Amino acid sequence: MSMTHVLDQIAEAAGYLWQKGWGERNGGNLTVRLDSGCDTLCQQNGQPKETVPIGMTLPNIAGMYFYVKGTQKRMRDLARDPLANGCVIRIADTGDSFTYATAPVPPTSELPSHLMVQDYLMRSGSRYTATLHTHPIELVALSHHRAMLDDTSRPNRLTQTLWSMIPETLAFAPLGIGIVPYEVPGSTELAEATMAKIRDYDVVLWEKHGIFAVGQDIMDAFDQVDVLNKAARIYLDALAYTAVHPESQPEGMTENAMQDVQRIFHLPKQRPC
Ligand code: 13P
Ligand code: ZN
């Protein structure tokens, strides 16, 4: 995908995040791996080659280029101008620092999670290029309920609940949603906990904070979160009826109906590429 196309897609996705109310102020961030065509961009930009340590060594993304949202930058501004509110970085050949390939904009505070996961995706030979962190209202609301954070079974309780809301949830988010217990935003601990779950899921819930998702491109990552959050919204709306009619609980699709969806759509049980 050309650099222009990637930037257009980033702007489009950032606009949706703002419109959905998931990107208050500077909330949320994203990275997209770019192809080697960026070499020329790096050579032409004439920026001073300041080397910025990343606090870890990530050998699988050494020498690679990423678009990264800037810290404290707003999604609604990214939607207008991705390169004024983020930048392209090149990971050093040593894998432990980066240089700016476009005008320097200090990267998101969640860089540890984004780069650690990008490193994992490369190591595992995945074609996925995008990582997204955002604050979807209904999913975060559910993460305040202890029962919804139970991750002892697969599918976990939250996944089971969301899948059972409409057939499309299972069809378009077939891996479900993993649970990452609360950690301080921007911390290496949060990055490590995210990594532990992203092997099995395309989307993970950061308890009482937001979600972290991966996708073939940024729109793919956005779509999966959108599908899951829509199901969360339906669940909460169904519960609003229960508040008025306590004798009636949301039913959810039957086990048989869910198995039918699984059979008809030939759904993968792990990341397809
Ligand atoms: P940044 O502005 O540093 O990207 O932080 C936003 C955020 O959502 C942190 O979790
Ligand atoms: Zn956040």
Tab-separated table of C-alpha atoms and ligand atoms in Angstrom:
chain	number	residue	atom	x	y	z
A	1	MET	CA	0.000	0.000	0.000
A	2	SER	CA	1.407	3.410	-0.930
A	3	MET	CA	2.332	5.885	1.788
A	4	THR	CA	-0.426	8.262	0.607
A	5	HIS	CA	-3.015	5.502	0.814
A	6	VAL	CA	-1.890	4.545	4.348
A	7	LEU	CA	-2.067	8.183	5.492
A	8	ASP	CA	-5.529	8.573	3.920
A	9	GLN	CA	-6.717	5.457	5.747
A	10	ILE	CA	-5.245	6.694	9.047
A	11	ALA	CA	-7.042	10.034	8.624
A	12	GLU	CA	-10.312	8.266	7.832
A	13	ALA	CA	-10.045	5.927	10.848
A	14	ALA	CA	-9.070	8.796	13.174
A	15	GLY	CA	-12.195	10.666	12.032
A	16	TYR	CA	-14.398	7.671	12.889
A	17	LEU	CA	-12.772	7.319	16.331
A	18	TRP	CA	-13.569	10.960	17.083
A	19	GLN	CA	-17.120	10.748	15.697
A	20	LYS	CA	-17.851	7.672	17.800
A	21	GLY	CA	-16.815	9.453	20.976
A	22	TRP	CA	-13.961	7.012	21.552
A	23	GLY	CA	-11.234	9.654	21.144
A	24	GLU	CA	-11.839	12.339	23.764
A	25	ARG	CA	-9.048	14.937	23.841
A	26	ASN	CA	-5.833	13.003	23.037
A	27	GLY	CA	-7.440	9.619	23.860
A	28	GLY	CA	-6.225	6.663	21.848
A	29	ASN	CA	-3.281	6.076	19.542
A	30	LEU	CA	-2.197	3.928	16.619
A	31	THR	CA	0.743	2.671	14.618
A	32	VAL	CA	0.980	1.322	11.067
A	33	ARG	CA	3.992	-0.501	9.597
A	34	LEU	CA	5.041	1.056	6.304
A	35	ASP	CA	6.853	-0.646	3.473
A	36	SER	CA	10.432	-0.041	2.463
A	37	GLY	CA	9.385	2.701	0.014
A	38	CYS	CA	9.901	4.993	2.991
A	39	ASP	CA	13.693	4.949	2.530
A	40	THR	CA	13.475	7.808	0.062
A	41	LEU	CA	11.191	9.733	2.375
A	42	CYS	CA	13.741	9.370	5.167
A	43	GLN	CA	16.624	10.468	2.958
A	44	GLN	CA	14.734	13.462	1.587
A	45	ASN	CA	13.313	14.876	4.791
A	46	GLY	CA	16.554	16.517	5.919
A	47	GLN	CA	15.619	16.274	9.626
A	48	PRO	CA	18.416	16.142	12.205
A	49	LYS	CA	18.989	12.462	12.958
A	50	GLU	CA	18.264	12.533	16.697
A	51	THR	CA	18.372	8.990	18.121
A	52	VAL	CA	15.579	8.284	20.608
A	53	PRO	CA	15.875	5.182	22.837
A	54	ILE	CA	12.770	2.981	23.025
A	55	GLY	CA	13.694	1.337	26.337
A	56	MET	CA	13.702	-2.201	24.953
A	57	THR	CA	15.292	-4.158	22.126
A	58	LEU	CA	12.985	-5.273	19.329
A	59	PRO	CA	15.129	-7.103	16.751
A	60	ASN	CA	12.264	-8.157	14.468
A	61	ILE	CA	11.342	-4.585	13.536
A	62	ALA	CA	14.928	-3.283	13.217
A	63	GLY	CA	15.256	-1.021	10.171
A	64	MET	CA	11.479	-0.765	9.688
A	65	TYR	CA	9.300	2.320	9.350
A	66	PHE	CA	6.119	3.035	11.279
A	67	TYR	CA	3.568	5.798	11.252
A	68	VAL	CA	2.980	6.664	14.941
A	69	LYS	CA	0.426	9.039	16.500
A	70	GLY	CA	2.023	11.849	18.523
A	71	THR	CA	1.582	11.953	22.289
A	72	GLN	CA	-1.067	14.441	23.421
A	73	LYS	CA	-2.287	14.745	19.825
A	74	ARG	CA	-6.032	14.583	19.141
A	75	MET	CA	-7.719	12.043	16.859
A	76	ARG	CA	-9.896	14.813	15.452
A	77	ASP	CA	-6.731	16.676	14.400
A	78	LEU	CA	-5.151	13.488	13.039
A	79	ALA	CA	-8.219	13.167	10.819
A	80	ARG	CA	-7.251	16.467	9.148
A	81	ASP	CA	-3.474	16.086	9.083
A	82	PRO	CA	-1.805	12.812	10.126
A	83	LEU	CA	1.753	14.098	9.613
A	84	ALA	CA	1.249	17.205	11.771
A	85	ASN	CA	-0.164	15.069	14.608
A	86	GLY	CA	2.083	12.062	14.279
A	87	CYS	CA	5.144	11.070	12.331
A	88	VAL	CA	7.057	8.312	10.617
A	89	ILE	CA	9.858	6.750	12.652
A	90	ARG	CA	12.595	4.368	11.551
A	91	ILE	CA	13.660	1.727	14.088
A	92	ALA	CA	17.464	1.586	14.290
A	93	ASP	CA	19.289	-1.477	12.983
A	94	THR	CA	20.089	-2.290	16.624
A	95	GLY	CA	16.321	-2.419	17.403
A	96	ASP	CA	16.649	-0.330	20.556
A	97	SER	CA	16.059	3.242	19.333
A	98	PHE	CA	14.442	5.190	16.505
A	99	THR	CA	15.047	8.237	14.344
A	100	TYR	CA	12.406	10.516	12.855
A	101	ALA	CA	11.814	10.058	9.119
A	102	THR	CA	9.385	12.997	8.931
A	103	ALA	CA	9.140	16.202	10.987
A	104	PRO	CA	9.633	15.069	14.601
A	105	VAL	CA	6.491	14.704	16.722
A	106	PRO	CA	7.172	12.860	20.019
A	107	PRO	CA	5.364	9.484	19.787
A	108	THR	CA	2.422	8.260	21.834
A	109	SER	CA	2.964	7.290	25.470
A	110	GLU	CA	1.671	3.817	24.573
A	111	LEU	CA	4.645	3.221	22.264
A	112	PRO	CA	5.832	0.218	24.370
A	113	SER	CA	2.586	-1.701	23.682
A	114	HIS	CA	2.456	-0.743	19.996
A	115	LEU	CA	6.080	-1.583	19.192
A	116	MET	CA	6.245	-4.742	21.296
A	117	VAL	CA	3.162	-6.048	19.469
A	118	GLN	CA	4.515	-4.938	16.063
A	119	ASP	CA	7.707	-6.860	16.873
A	120	TYR	CA	5.647	-9.939	17.749
A	121	LEU	CA	3.632	-9.672	14.513
A	122	MET	CA	6.839	-9.587	12.447
A	123	ARG	CA	8.370	-12.445	14.427
A	124	SER	CA	5.299	-14.602	13.844
A	125	GLY	CA	5.277	-13.864	10.086
A	126	SER	CA	1.908	-12.112	10.255
A	127	ARG	CA	0.720	-9.840	7.433
A	128	TYR	CA	-0.931	-7.559	10.006
A	129	THR	CA	0.482	-4.034	9.880
A	130	ALA	CA	-1.710	-1.958	12.214
A	131	THR	CA	-2.141	-1.561	15.970
A	132	LEU	CA	-4.901	0.548	17.497
A	133	HIS	CA	-5.650	1.699	21.028
A	134	THR	CA	-8.930	3.513	21.669
A	135	HIS	CA	-11.536	4.147	24.408
A	136	PRO	CA	-14.842	2.604	23.160
A	137	ILE	CA	-17.512	3.616	25.665
A	138	GLU	CA	-19.597	0.463	26.040
A	139	LEU	CA	-16.684	-1.990	26.165
A	140	VAL	CA	-14.965	0.122	28.823
A	141	ALA	CA	-18.261	0.293	30.771
A	142	LEU	CA	-18.456	-3.523	30.801
A	143	SER	CA	-14.853	-3.717	32.021
A	144	HIS	CA	-16.061	-2.212	35.321
A	145	HIS	CA	-18.028	-5.416	36.050
A	146	ARG	CA	-15.873	-8.060	37.721
A	147	ALA	CA	-17.883	-10.933	36.209
A	148	MET	CA	-17.096	-9.654	32.712
A	149	LEU	CA	-13.358	-9.811	33.428
A	150	ASP	CA	-13.369	-13.549	34.124
A	151	ASP	CA	-10.841	-14.927	31.633
A	152	THR	CA	-10.548	-18.476	32.937
A	153	SER	CA	-12.391	-20.142	30.044
A	154	ARG	CA	-12.148	-19.867	26.254
A	155	PRO	CA	-14.376	-18.303	25.038
A	156	ASN	CA	-14.419	-16.107	28.123
A	157	ARG	CA	-17.643	-14.727	29.563
A	158	LEU	CA	-17.392	-11.330	27.833
A	159	THR	CA	-16.746	-12.928	24.430
A	160	GLN	CA	-19.651	-15.334	24.909
A	161	THR	CA	-21.954	-12.444	25.855
A	162	LEU	CA	-20.910	-10.287	22.889
A	163	TRP	CA	-21.021	-13.117	20.338
A	164	SER	CA	-24.570	-13.970	21.436
A	165	MET	CA	-25.949	-10.498	20.711
A	166	ILE	CA	-26.074	-10.624	16.881
A	167	PRO	CA	-24.696	-13.212	14.424
A	168	GLU	CA	-22.312	-10.675	12.868
A	169	THR	CA	-20.277	-10.344	16.059
A	170	LEU	CA	-19.190	-13.964	15.880
A	171	ALA	CA	-18.751	-13.770	12.106
A	172	PHE	CA	-16.547	-10.659	12.088
A	173	ALA	CA	-14.769	-10.953	15.444
A	174	PRO	CA	-14.304	-14.738	15.455
A	175	LEU	CA	-11.379	-14.724	17.911
A	176	GLY	CA	-13.440	-12.847	20.531
A	177	ILE	CA	-11.891	-10.443	23.012
A	178	GLY	CA	-9.072	-11.074	25.509
A	179	ILE	CA	-8.887	-9.482	28.942
A	180	VAL	CA	-5.848	-7.528	30.153
A	181	PRO	CA	-6.045	-6.734	33.903
A	182	TYR	CA	-5.549	-3.075	34.821
A	183	GLU	CA	-2.015	-1.687	34.477
A	184	VAL	CA	-0.720	1.897	34.447
A	185	PRO	CA	-1.208	3.539	31.013
A	186	GLY	CA	1.969	3.674	28.950
A	187	SER	CA	3.818	1.202	31.190
A	188	THR	CA	6.011	-1.698	30.096
A	189	GLU	CA	3.847	-3.876	32.369
A	190	LEU	CA	0.799	-2.949	30.269
A	191	ALA	CA	2.757	-3.714	27.083
A	192	GLU	CA	3.837	-7.126	28.415
A	193	ALA	CA	0.329	-8.027	29.585
A	194	THR	CA	-1.014	-6.985	26.164
A	195	MET	CA	1.586	-9.102	24.386
A	196	ALA	CA	0.641	-12.147	26.434
A	197	LYS	CA	-2.945	-11.917	25.118
A	198	ILE	CA	-2.449	-10.647	21.576
A	199	ARG	CA	-1.038	-14.033	20.546
A	200	ASP	CA	-4.574	-15.409	20.871
A	201	TYR	CA	-6.768	-12.406	20.109
A	202	ASP	CA	-7.037	-9.589	17.563
A	203	VAL	CA	-8.738	-7.402	20.171
A	204	VAL	CA	-7.998	-7.174	23.897
A	205	LEU	CA	-9.759	-5.153	26.576
A	206	TRP	CA	-7.595	-3.033	28.851
A	207	GLU	CA	-9.538	-3.156	32.143
A	208	LYS	CA	-11.106	0.233	33.015
A	209	HIS	CA	-9.221	1.938	30.182
A	210	GLY	CA	-9.883	0.898	26.589
A	211	ILE	CA	-9.035	-1.646	23.956
A	212	PHE	CA	-5.936	-2.609	21.980
A	213	ALA	CA	-6.466	-4.195	18.571
A	214	VAL	CA	-4.424	-5.441	15.629
A	215	GLY	CA	-5.414	-5.732	11.982
A	216	GLN	CA	-4.199	-6.157	8.424
A	217	ASP	CA	-4.557	-2.392	8.134
A	218	ILE	CA	-5.943	0.309	10.411
A	219	MET	CA	-9.470	-0.017	9.001
A	220	ASP	CA	-9.451	-3.754	9.700
A	221	ALA	CA	-8.424	-3.108	13.326
A	222	PHE	CA	-11.108	-0.405	13.632
A	223	ASP	CA	-13.808	-2.677	12.165
A	224	GLN	CA	-13.222	-5.440	14.695
A	225	VAL	CA	-13.480	-3.010	17.602
A	226	ASP	CA	-16.585	-1.445	16.056
A	227	VAL	CA	-18.268	-4.849	15.728
A	228	LEU	CA	-17.476	-5.812	19.338
A	229	ASN	CA	-18.482	-2.452	20.751
A	230	LYS	CA	-21.787	-2.572	18.838
A	231	ALA	CA	-22.546	-5.881	20.575
A	232	ALA	CA	-21.629	-4.351	23.947
A	233	ARG	CA	-24.018	-1.483	23.205
A	234	ILE	CA	-26.846	-3.874	22.344
A	235	TYR	CA	-26.217	-5.824	25.553
A	236	LEU	CA	-26.330	-2.686	27.683
A	237	ASP	CA	-29.462	-1.453	25.888
A	238	ALA	CA	-31.129	-4.834	26.460
A	239	LEU	CA	-30.228	-4.533	30.152
A	240	ALA	CA	-31.892	-1.106	30.218
A	241	TYR	CA	-35.169	-2.925	29.444
A	242	THR	CA	-34.430	-5.254	32.366
A	243	ALA	CA	-34.176	-2.219	34.634
A	244	VAL	CA	-37.843	-1.470	33.836
A	245	HIS	CA	-38.947	-5.145	33.637
A	246	PRO	CA	-36.747	-6.981	36.192
A	247	GLU	CA	-38.436	-10.321	35.348
A	248	SER	CA	-36.927	-10.211	31.818
A	249	GLN	CA	-33.216	-10.847	31.192
A	250	PRO	CA	-31.557	-10.496	27.735
A	251	GLU	CA	-31.712	-13.965	26.121
A	252	GLY	CA	-28.762	-13.950	23.769
A	253	MET	CA	-28.635	-16.244	20.730
A	254	THR	CA	-28.923	-19.956	21.505
A	255	GLU	CA	-25.881	-22.235	21.454
A	256	ASN	CA	-27.314	-23.931	18.325
A	257	ALA	CA	-27.759	-20.632	16.492
A	258	MET	CA	-24.136	-19.713	17.295
A	259	GLN	CA	-22.858	-23.086	16.084
A	260	ASP	CA	-24.771	-22.537	12.823
A	261	VAL	CA	-22.941	-19.238	12.288
A	262	GLN	CA	-19.615	-20.969	13.009
A	263	ARG	CA	-20.400	-23.706	10.470
A	264	ILE	CA	-21.745	-21.467	7.713
A	265	PHE	CA	-18.941	-18.886	7.879
A	266	HIS	CA	-16.083	-21.448	8.410
A	267	LEU	CA	-14.713	-19.215	11.159
A	268	PRO	CA	-10.997	-19.342	12.054
A	269	LYS	CA	-9.986	-20.185	15.615
A	270	GLN	CA	-6.714	-18.297	15.344
A	271	ARG	CA	-5.329	-15.283	13.432
A	272	PRO	CA	-5.705	-16.204	9.754
A	273	CYS	CA	-2.544	-14.488	8.474
B	1	13P	P1	-1.145	9.597	23.984
B	1	13P	O1	-1.699	10.990	23.773
B	1	13P	O2	0.231	9.612	24.585
B	1	13P	O3	-1.219	8.805	22.696
B	1	13P	O4	-2.043	8.865	25.068
B	1	13P	C1	-3.412	8.637	24.888
B	1	13P	C2	-3.915	7.420	25.600
B	1	13P	O5	-5.000	6.994	25.307
B	1	13P	C3	-3.066	6.765	26.622
B	1	13P	O6	-3.581	5.536	26.986
B	2	ZN	ZN	-5.730	5.237	26.509
